[in-house]
Tab-separated table of N, CA, C and O in Angstrom:
chain	number	residue	atom	x	y	z
A	1384	MET	N	-45.972	3.190	14.772
A	1384	MET	CA	-45.081	2.220	14.226
A	1384	MET	C	-45.510	1.775	12.835
A	1384	MET	O	-44.686	1.624	11.955
A	1385	PHE	N	-46.790	1.575	12.653
A	1385	PHE	CA	-47.311	1.131	11.368
A	1385	PHE	C	-47.047	2.170	10.269
A	1385	PHE	O	-46.764	1.823	9.142
A	1386	PHE	N	-47.120	3.452	10.616
A	1386	PHE	CA	-46.973	4.505	9.629
A	1386	PHE	C	-45.513	4.817	9.305
A	1386	PHE	O	-45.238	5.594	8.417
A	1387	GLN	N	-44.582	4.215	10.023
A	1387	GLN	CA	-43.178	4.500	9.797
A	1387	GLN	C	-42.518	3.491	8.864
A	1387	GLN	O	-41.312	3.503	8.705
A	1388	ILE	N	-43.296	2.633	8.253
A	1388	ILE	CA	-42.749	1.662	7.304
A	1388	ILE	C	-42.284	2.426	6.066
A	1388	ILE	O	-43.036	3.190	5.466
A	1389	ARG	N	-41.050	2.206	5.740
A	1389	ARG	CA	-40.472	2.923	4.609
A	1389	ARG	C	-40.186	1.954	3.475
A	1389	ARG	O	-39.530	0.934	3.677
A	1390	ARG	N	-40.693	2.265	2.311
A	1390	ARG	CA	-40.451	1.402	1.167
A	1390	ARG	C	-39.055	1.663	0.617
A	1390	ARG	O	-38.550	2.774	0.676
A	1391	GLU	N	-38.489	0.638	0.059
A	1391	GLU	CA	-37.168	0.765	-0.522
A	1391	GLU	C	-37.270	1.496	-1.854
A	1391	GLU	O	-38.141	1.210	-2.670
A	1392	PHE	N	-36.397	2.451	-2.056
A	1392	PHE	CA	-36.396	3.239	-3.287
A	1392	PHE	C	-35.566	2.509	-4.336
A	1392	PHE	O	-34.527	1.938	-4.011
A	1393	PRO	N	-35.986	2.510	-5.592
A	1393	PRO	CA	-35.223	1.802	-6.620
A	1393	PRO	C	-33.796	2.345	-6.735
A	1393	PRO	O	-33.548	3.529	-6.556
A	1394	THR	N	-32.880	1.470	-7.055
A	1394	THR	CA	-31.489	1.862	-7.261
A	1394	THR	C	-31.372	2.526	-8.624
A	1394	THR	O	-31.915	2.033	-9.607
A	1395	PRO	N	-30.682	3.671	-8.686
A	1395	PRO	CA	-30.541	4.326	-9.986
A	1395	PRO	C	-29.705	3.474	-10.932
A	1395	PRO	O	-28.706	2.880	-10.530
A	1396	SER	N	-30.133	3.398	-12.151
A	1396	SER	CA	-29.437	2.592	-13.142
A	1396	SER	C	-28.916	3.478	-14.262
A	1396	SER	O	-29.695	4.092	-14.989
A	1397	MET	N	-27.600	3.520	-14.380
A	1397	MET	CA	-27.005	4.325	-15.447
A	1397	MET	C	-27.195	3.650	-16.802
A	1397	MET	O	-27.329	4.328	-17.817
A	1398	ALA	N	-27.239	2.314	-16.832
A	1398	ALA	CA	-27.477	1.607	-18.095
A	1398	ALA	C	-28.866	1.958	-18.634
A	1398	ALA	O	-29.029	2.203	-19.841
A	1399	VAL	N	-29.845	1.997	-17.742
A	1399	VAL	CA	-31.198	2.380	-18.151
A	1399	VAL	C	-31.197	3.833	-18.620
A	1399	VAL	O	-31.799	4.167	-19.644
A	1400	PHE	N	-30.496	4.694	-17.898
A	1400	PHE	CA	-30.446	6.111	-18.267
A	1400	PHE	C	-29.889	6.296	-19.677
A	1400	PHE	O	-30.490	6.983	-20.507
A	1401	PHE	N	-28.743	5.678	-19.969
A	1401	PHE	CA	-28.142	5.853	-21.293
A	1401	PHE	C	-28.963	5.188	-22.390
A	1401	PHE	O	-29.049	5.710	-23.508
A	1402	SER	N	-29.611	4.072	-22.085
A	1402	SER	CA	-30.499	3.437	-23.067
A	1402	SER	C	-31.686	4.337	-23.382
A	1402	SER	O	-32.084	4.478	-24.548
A	1403	LEU	N	-32.247	4.948	-22.344
A	1403	LEU	CA	-33.374	5.855	-22.557
A	1403	LEU	C	-32.955	7.084	-23.360
A	1403	LEU	O	-33.732	7.591	-24.179
A	1404	GLN	N	-31.735	7.566	-23.149
A	1404	GLN	CA	-31.249	8.711	-23.919
A	1404	GLN	C	-31.161	8.352	-25.405
A	1404	GLN	O	-31.563	9.126	-26.270
A	1405	ALA	N	-30.632	7.174	-25.686
A	1405	ALA	CA	-30.523	6.728	-27.082
A	1405	ALA	C	-31.906	6.566	-27.708
A	1405	ALA	O	-32.145	6.980	-28.854
A	1406	LEU	N	-32.834	5.974	-26.966
A	1406	LEU	CA	-34.197	5.806	-27.474
A	1406	LEU	C	-34.884	7.149	-27.686
A	1406	LEU	O	-35.656	7.316	-28.640
A	1407	ASP	N	-34.617	8.109	-26.818
A	1407	ASP	CA	-35.204	9.436	-26.976
A	1407	ASP	C	-34.710	10.088	-28.259
A	1407	ASP	O	-35.501	10.645	-29.027
A	1408	VAL	N	-33.415	10.018	-28.504
A	1408	VAL	CA	-32.867	10.591	-29.736
A	1408	VAL	C	-33.485	9.899	-30.949
A	1408	VAL	O	-33.936	10.557	-31.894
A	1409	LEU	N	-33.526	8.574	-30.925
A	1409	LEU	CA	-34.056	7.811	-32.054
A	1409	LEU	C	-35.526	8.138	-32.318
A	1409	LEU	O	-35.910	8.434	-33.459
A	1410	THR	N	-36.350	8.114	-31.269
A	1410	THR	CA	-37.779	8.371	-31.481
A	1410	THR	C	-38.039	9.822	-31.869
A	1410	THR	O	-38.950	10.093	-32.660
A	1411	THR	N	-37.240	10.747	-31.356
A	1411	THR	CA	-37.405	12.150	-31.740
A	1411	THR	C	-37.056	12.340	-33.209
A	1411	THR	O	-37.788	13.013	-33.949
A	1412	LEU	N	-35.967	11.757	-33.651
A	1412	LEU	CA	-35.575	11.889	-35.062
A	1412	LEU	C	-36.594	11.242	-35.995
A	1412	LEU	O	-36.905	11.795	-37.056
A	1413	ILE	N	-37.138	10.094	-35.603
A	1413	ILE	CA	-38.177	9.456	-36.425
A	1413	ILE	C	-39.409	10.355	-36.483
A	1413	ILE	O	-39.988	10.560	-37.561
A	1414	GLY	N	-39.818	10.886	-35.343
A	1414	GLY	CA	-40.982	11.773	-35.321
A	1414	GLY	C	-40.772	13.014	-36.177
A	1414	GLY	O	-41.669	13.427	-36.913
A	1415	LEU	N	-39.588	13.601	-36.092
A	1415	LEU	CA	-39.293	14.783	-36.915
A	1415	LEU	C	-39.321	14.448	-38.398
A	1415	LEU	O	-39.819	15.225	-39.214
A	1416	ARG	N	-38.799	13.292	-38.747
A	1416	ARG	CA	-38.799	12.883	-40.158
A	1416	ARG	C	-40.222	12.686	-40.681
A	1416	ARG	O	-40.495	12.940	-41.849
A	1417	LEU	N	-41.120	12.256	-39.802
A	1417	LEU	CA	-42.511	12.053	-40.207
A	1417	LEU	C	-43.321	13.352	-40.198
A	1417	LEU	O	-44.490	13.353	-40.560
A	1418	GLY	N	-42.707	14.438	-39.742
A	1418	GLY	CA	-43.391	15.719	-39.780
A	1418	GLY	C	-43.856	16.245	-38.433
A	1418	GLY	O	-44.488	17.303	-38.377
A	1419	ALA	N	-43.581	15.517	-37.374
A	1419	ALA	CA	-43.947	16.008	-36.047
A	1419	ALA	C	-42.994	17.147	-35.663
A	1419	ALA	O	-41.945	17.335	-36.282
A	1420	SER	N	-43.373	17.909	-34.669
A	1420	SER	CA	-42.507	19.002	-34.228
A	1420	SER	C	-42.060	18.752	-32.792
A	1420	SER	O	-42.698	18.010	-32.053
A	1421	GLU	N	-40.967	19.382	-32.421
A	1421	GLU	CA	-40.436	19.252	-31.052
A	1421	GLU	C	-41.310	20.055	-30.104
A	1421	GLU	O	-41.564	21.234	-30.328
A	1422	ALA	N	-41.765	19.418	-29.031
A	1422	ALA	CA	-42.657	20.076	-28.079
A	1422	ALA	C	-41.902	20.929	-27.069
A	1422	ALA	O	-42.445	21.901	-26.552
A	1423	SER	N	-40.671	20.573	-26.780
A	1423	SER	CA	-39.884	21.303	-25.785
A	1423	SER	C	-39.328	22.584	-26.400
A	1423	SER	O	-38.640	22.547	-27.418
A	1424	PHE	N	-39.590	23.708	-25.751
A	1424	PHE	CA	-39.085	24.989	-26.242
A	1424	PHE	C	-37.563	24.992	-26.247
A	1424	PHE	O	-36.936	25.419	-27.214
A	1425	PHE	N	-36.961	24.509	-25.161
A	1425	PHE	CA	-35.506	24.503	-25.031
A	1425	PHE	C	-34.847	23.651	-26.120
A	1425	PHE	O	-33.950	24.108	-26.822
A	1426	VAL	N	-35.313	22.426	-26.277
A	1426	VAL	CA	-34.734	21.537	-27.286
A	1426	VAL	C	-35.060	22.055	-28.687
A	1426	VAL	O	-34.226	21.975	-29.596
A	1427	GLY	N	-36.241	22.616	-28.864
A	1427	GLY	CA	-36.598	23.194	-30.161
A	1427	GLY	C	-35.649	24.306	-30.576
A	1427	GLY	O	-35.261	24.408	-31.739
A	1428	ARG	N	-35.263	25.143	-29.619
A	1428	ARG	CA	-34.294	26.215	-29.908
A	1428	ARG	C	-32.927	25.633	-30.229
A	1428	ARG	O	-32.219	26.135	-31.092
A	1429	LEU	N	-32.538	24.586	-29.498
A	1429	LEU	CA	-31.255	23.946	-29.790
A	1429	LEU	C	-31.244	23.327	-31.180
A	1429	LEU	O	-30.202	23.263	-31.832
A	1430	MET	N	-32.400	22.894	-31.649
A	1430	MET	CA	-32.478	22.257	-32.960
A	1430	MET	C	-32.290	23.238	-34.106
A	1430	MET	O	-32.181	22.824	-35.259
A	1431	ASN	N	-32.241	24.526	-33.799
A	1431	ASN	CA	-31.895	25.499	-34.841
A	1431	ASN	C	-30.482	25.248	-35.356
A	1431	ASN	O	-30.149	25.644	-36.468
A	1432	LEU	N	-29.659	24.572	-34.544
A	1432	LEU	CA	-28.316	24.189	-34.959
A	1432	LEU	C	-28.332	22.950	-35.846
A	1432	LEU	O	-27.317	22.592	-36.424
A	1433	GLY	N	-29.461	22.311	-35.929
A	1433	GLY	CA	-29.626	21.054	-36.655
A	1433	GLY	C	-30.253	20.049	-35.714
A	1433	GLY	O	-29.985	20.080	-34.512
A	1434	PRO	N	-31.081	19.145	-36.227
A	1434	PRO	CA	-31.783	18.207	-35.348
A	1434	PRO	C	-30.836	17.333	-34.527
A	1434	PRO	O	-31.008	17.205	-33.321
A	1435	VAL	N	-29.854	16.746	-35.170
A	1435	VAL	CA	-28.952	15.857	-34.447
A	1435	VAL	C	-28.095	16.653	-33.460
A	1435	VAL	O	-27.936	16.254	-32.296
A	1436	ALA	N	-27.564	17.776	-33.895
A	1436	ALA	CA	-26.728	18.598	-33.017
A	1436	ALA	C	-27.524	19.081	-31.804
A	1436	ALA	O	-27.039	19.019	-30.669
A	1437	GLY	N	-28.744	19.548	-32.034
A	1437	GLY	CA	-29.578	20.021	-30.932
A	1437	GLY	C	-29.897	18.929	-29.935
A	1437	GLY	O	-29.842	19.134	-28.725
A	1438	LEU	N	-30.216	17.734	-30.452
A	1438	LEU	CA	-30.514	16.616	-29.557
A	1438	LEU	C	-29.278	16.192	-28.769
A	1438	LEU	O	-29.360	15.909	-27.573
A	1439	LEU	N	-28.132	16.153	-29.431
A	1439	LEU	CA	-26.909	15.751	-28.732
A	1439	LEU	C	-26.526	16.757	-27.652
A	1439	LEU	O	-26.080	16.366	-26.570
A	1440	ILE	N	-26.713	18.035	-27.918
A	1440	ILE	CA	-26.428	19.050	-26.896
A	1440	ILE	C	-27.368	18.876	-25.708
A	1440	ILE	O	-26.949	18.961	-24.551
A	1441	SER	N	-28.636	18.601	-25.985
A	1441	SER	CA	-29.576	18.391	-24.885
A	1441	SER	C	-29.208	17.149	-24.076
A	1441	SER	O	-29.389	17.118	-22.850
A	1442	LYS	N	-28.666	16.135	-24.736
A	1442	LYS	CA	-28.240	14.925	-24.027
A	1442	LYS	C	-27.005	15.195	-23.171
A	1442	LYS	O	-26.852	14.603	-22.099
A	1443	VAL	N	-26.130	16.085	-23.633
A	1443	VAL	CA	-24.980	16.477	-22.813
A	1443	VAL	C	-25.470	17.137	-21.529
A	1443	VAL	O	-24.965	16.853	-20.435
A	1444	PHE	N	-26.490	17.995	-21.636
A	1444	PHE	CA	-27.076	18.614	-20.440
A	1444	PHE	C	-27.663	17.553	-19.507
A	1444	PHE	O	-27.528	17.653	-18.283
A	1445	ALA	N	-28.310	16.547	-20.075
A	1445	ALA	CA	-28.894	15.480	-19.251
A	1445	ALA	C	-27.804	14.714	-18.506
A	1445	ALA	O	-27.952	14.401	-17.317
A	1446	VAL	N	-26.703	14.424	-19.182
A	1446	VAL	CA	-25.596	13.705	-18.543
A	1446	VAL	C	-24.968	14.570	-17.444
A	1446	VAL	O	-24.625	14.069	-16.364
A	1447	ILE	N	-24.833	15.867	-17.690
A	1447	ILE	CA	-24.293	16.774	-16.674
A	1447	ILE	C	-25.217	16.800	-15.452
A	1447	ILE	O	-24.751	16.767	-14.309
A	1448	LEU	N	-26.520	16.848	-15.683
A	1448	LEU	CA	-27.480	16.836	-14.580
A	1448	LEU	C	-27.357	15.561	-13.754
A	1448	LEU	O	-27.349	15.600	-12.520
A	1449	VAL	N	-27.247	14.411	-14.423
A	1449	VAL	CA	-27.107	13.142	-13.709
A	1449	VAL	C	-25.775	13.097	-12.959
A	1449	VAL	O	-25.708	12.634	-11.820
A	1450	GLY	N	-24.711	13.590	-13.600
A	1450	GLY	CA	-23.418	13.638	-12.919
A	1450	GLY	C	-23.469	14.496	-11.670
A	1450	GLY	O	-22.917	14.126	-10.616
A	1451	ALA	N	-24.140	15.624	-11.755
A	1451	ALA	CA	-24.284	16.500	-10.593
A	1451	ALA	C	-25.120	15.826	-9.508
A	1451	ALA	O	-24.792	15.900	-8.324
A	1452	ALA	N	-26.188	15.158	-9.908
A	1452	ALA	CA	-27.032	14.468	-8.930
A	1452	ALA	C	-26.240	13.390	-8.197
A	1452	ALA	O	-26.339	13.272	-6.971
A	1453	LEU	N	-25.459	12.632	-8.924
A	1453	LEU	CA	-24.656	11.594	-8.279
A	1453	LEU	C	-23.541	12.209	-7.444
A	1453	LEU	O	-23.211	11.699	-6.370
A	1454	GLY	N	-22.973	13.306	-7.926
A	1454	GLY	CA	-21.926	13.990	-7.172
A	1454	GLY	C	-22.428	14.550	-5.851
A	1454	GLY	O	-21.696	14.564	-4.861
A	1455	PHE	N	-23.660	15.018	-5.839
A	1455	PHE	CA	-24.267	15.541	-4.608
A	1455	PHE	C	-24.999	14.456	-3.817
A	1455	PHE	O	-25.763	14.764	-2.904
A	1456	ARG	N	-24.794	13.211	-4.213
A	1456	ARG	CA	-25.397	12.052	-3.540
A	1456	ARG	C	-26.929	12.132	-3.519
A	1456	ARG	O	-27.562	11.969	-2.476
A	1457	ARG	N	-27.476	12.410	-4.678
A	1457	ARG	CA	-28.933	12.459	-4.847
A	1457	ARG	C	-29.364	11.434	-5.900
A	1457	ARG	O	-29.809	11.784	-6.998
A	1458	PRO	N	-29.245	10.136	-5.599
A	1458	PRO	CA	-29.566	9.114	-6.600
A	1458	PRO	C	-31.037	9.094	-7.001
A	1458	PRO	O	-31.380	8.623	-8.084
A	1459	ARG	N	-31.906	9.653	-6.168
A	1459	ARG	CA	-33.332	9.676	-6.522
A	1459	ARG	C	-33.589	10.527	-7.763
A	1459	ARG	O	-34.544	10.287	-8.489
A	1460	VAL	N	-32.727	11.505	-7.995
A	1460	VAL	CA	-32.876	12.332	-9.194
A	1460	VAL	C	-32.692	11.473	-10.437
A	1460	VAL	O	-33.421	11.617	-11.421
A	1461	VAL	N	-31.732	10.550	-10.399
A	1461	VAL	CA	-31.496	9.663	-11.538
A	1461	VAL	C	-32.710	8.766	-11.769
A	1461	VAL	O	-33.155	8.586	-12.910
A	1462	VAL	N	-33.268	8.237	-10.702
A	1462	VAL	CA	-34.462	7.398	-10.820
A	1462	VAL	C	-35.611	8.220	-11.399
A	1462	VAL	O	-36.318	7.771	-12.308
A	1463	PHE	N	-35.796	9.433	-10.888
A	1463	PHE	CA	-36.850	10.315	-11.406
A	1463	PHE	C	-36.638	10.584	-12.900
A	1463	PHE	O	-37.584	10.522	-13.691
A	1464	LEU	N	-35.397	10.887	-13.290
A	1464	LEU	CA	-35.112	11.157	-14.707
A	1464	LEU	C	-35.364	9.927	-15.572
A	1464	LEU	O	-35.841	10.058	-16.707
A	1465	ASN	N	-35.072	8.747	-15.056
A	1465	ASN	CA	-35.362	7.529	-15.834
A	1465	ASN	C	-36.863	7.393	-16.079
A	1465	ASN	O	-37.289	7.076	-17.191
A	1466	TYR	N	-37.666	7.650	-15.040
A	1466	TYR	CA	-39.119	7.610	-15.241
A	1466	TYR	C	-39.565	8.704	-16.202
A	1466	TYR	O	-40.438	8.489	-17.058
A	1467	TRP	N	-38.990	9.893	-16.066
A	1467	TRP	CA	-39.340	11.015	-16.938
A	1467	TRP	C	-39.045	10.690	-18.403
A	1467	TRP	O	-39.880	10.908	-19.277
A	1468	PHE	N	-37.853	10.159	-18.666
A	1468	PHE	CA	-37.492	9.852	-20.050
A	1468	PHE	C	-38.286	8.668	-20.583
A	1468	PHE	O	-38.581	8.621	-21.786
A	1469	ALA	N	-38.664	7.721	-19.736
A	1469	ALA	CA	-39.537	6.629	-20.181
A	1469	ALA	C	-40.897	7.185	-20.615
A	1469	ALA	O	-41.443	6.785	-21.650
A	1470	ALA	N	-41.420	8.140	-19.849
A	1470	ALA	CA	-42.681	8.785	-20.230
A	1470	ALA	C	-42.517	9.593	-21.512
A	1470	ALA	O	-43.396	9.595	-22.383
A	1471	LEU	N	-41.388	10.261	-21.648
A	1471	LEU	CA	-41.118	11.059	-22.844
A	1471	LEU	C	-41.034	10.183	-24.090
A	1471	LEU	O	-41.568	10.531	-25.143
A	1472	ILE	N	-40.398	9.036	-23.968
A	1472	ILE	CA	-40.309	8.114	-25.099
A	1472	ILE	C	-41.687	7.569	-25.448
A	1472	ILE	O	-42.024	7.424	-26.628
A	1473	THR	N	-42.500	7.303	-24.436
A	1473	THR	CA	-43.879	6.874	-24.690
A	1473	THR	C	-44.638	7.949	-25.447
A	1473	THR	O	-45.377	7.654	-26.396
A	1474	TRP	N	-44.447	9.198	-25.041
A	1474	TRP	CA	-45.069	10.327	-25.748
A	1474	TRP	C	-44.581	10.375	-27.200
A	1474	TRP	O	-45.370	10.561	-28.124
A	1475	ASN	N	-43.277	10.227	-27.404
A	1475	ASN	CA	-42.722	10.234	-28.760
A	1475	ASN	C	-43.324	9.122	-29.608
A	1475	ASN	O	-43.680	9.342	-30.771
A	1476	LEU	N	-43.436	7.927	-29.031
A	1476	LEU	CA	-44.014	6.810	-29.783
A	1476	LEU	C	-45.476	7.066	-30.121
A	1476	LEU	O	-45.924	6.753	-31.235
A	1477	ALA	N	-46.229	7.651	-29.193
A	1477	ALA	CA	-47.633	7.981	-29.480
A	1477	ALA	C	-47.719	9.021	-30.592
A	1477	ALA	O	-48.589	8.930	-31.470
A	1478	THR	N	-46.808	9.987	-30.563
A	1478	THR	CA	-46.786	11.004	-31.618
A	1478	THR	C	-46.437	10.385	-32.961
A	1478	THR	O	-47.036	10.734	-33.987
A	1479	ILE	N	-45.496	9.456	-32.961
A	1479	ILE	CA	-45.106	8.775	-34.206
A	1479	ILE	C	-46.297	7.995	-34.763
A	1479	ILE	O	-46.592	8.077	-35.958
A	1480	VAL	N	-46.972	7.251	-33.912
A	1480	VAL	CA	-48.128	6.458	-34.359
A	1480	VAL	C	-49.225	7.376	-34.883
A	1480	VAL	O	-49.807	7.129	-35.942
A	1481	THR	N	-49.495	8.462	-34.183
A	1481	THR	CA	-50.533	9.403	-34.621
A	1481	THR	C	-50.149	10.057	-35.939
A	1481	THR	O	-50.980	10.173	-36.842
A	1482	THR	N	-48.913	10.497	-36.042
A	1482	THR	CA	-48.456	11.142	-37.270
A	1482	THR	C	-48.453	10.150	-38.431
A	1482	THR	O	-48.841	10.488	-39.543
A	1483	PHE	N	-48.005	8.932	-38.155
A	1483	PHE	CA	-47.953	7.915	-39.196
A	1483	PHE	C	-49.353	7.552	-39.659
A	1483	PHE	O	-49.570	7.281	-40.846
A	1484	ALA	N	-50.322	7.556	-38.748
A	1484	ALA	CA	-51.702	7.221	-39.104
A	1484	ALA	C	-52.317	8.276	-40.020
A	1484	ALA	O	-53.201	7.979	-40.816
A	1485	LYS	N	-51.837	9.512	-39.932
A	1485	LYS	CA	-52.358	10.595	-40.761
A	1485	LYS	C	-51.802	10.537	-42.186
A	1485	LYS	O	-52.353	11.169	-43.074
A	1486	LEU	N	-50.698	9.836	-42.384
A	1486	LEU	CA	-50.067	9.798	-43.714
A	1486	LEU	C	-50.835	8.965	-44.680
A	1486	LEU	O	-51.451	8.123	-44.704
């Protein structure tokens, strides 16, 4: 009985998801302007179309993924993606600070 206690899983937040997407685009563009490079192979290839275009296309894929997760009733995927993008933005900010410190 003690081991069957189940913790409540956070409710997926679309407002948080879209805010994180905007912050990801903003921090990526700032990092690129300071001379940092895109770490993701997929997004880096998309950026051959241009930084803004590549980022926007990658965000369309993210929205499609979230739409599919909600359509298949998998809200935990949205929560996972929110944590993932929060970590990614933290990485971007660390890269910006490191790159800015070198200037």
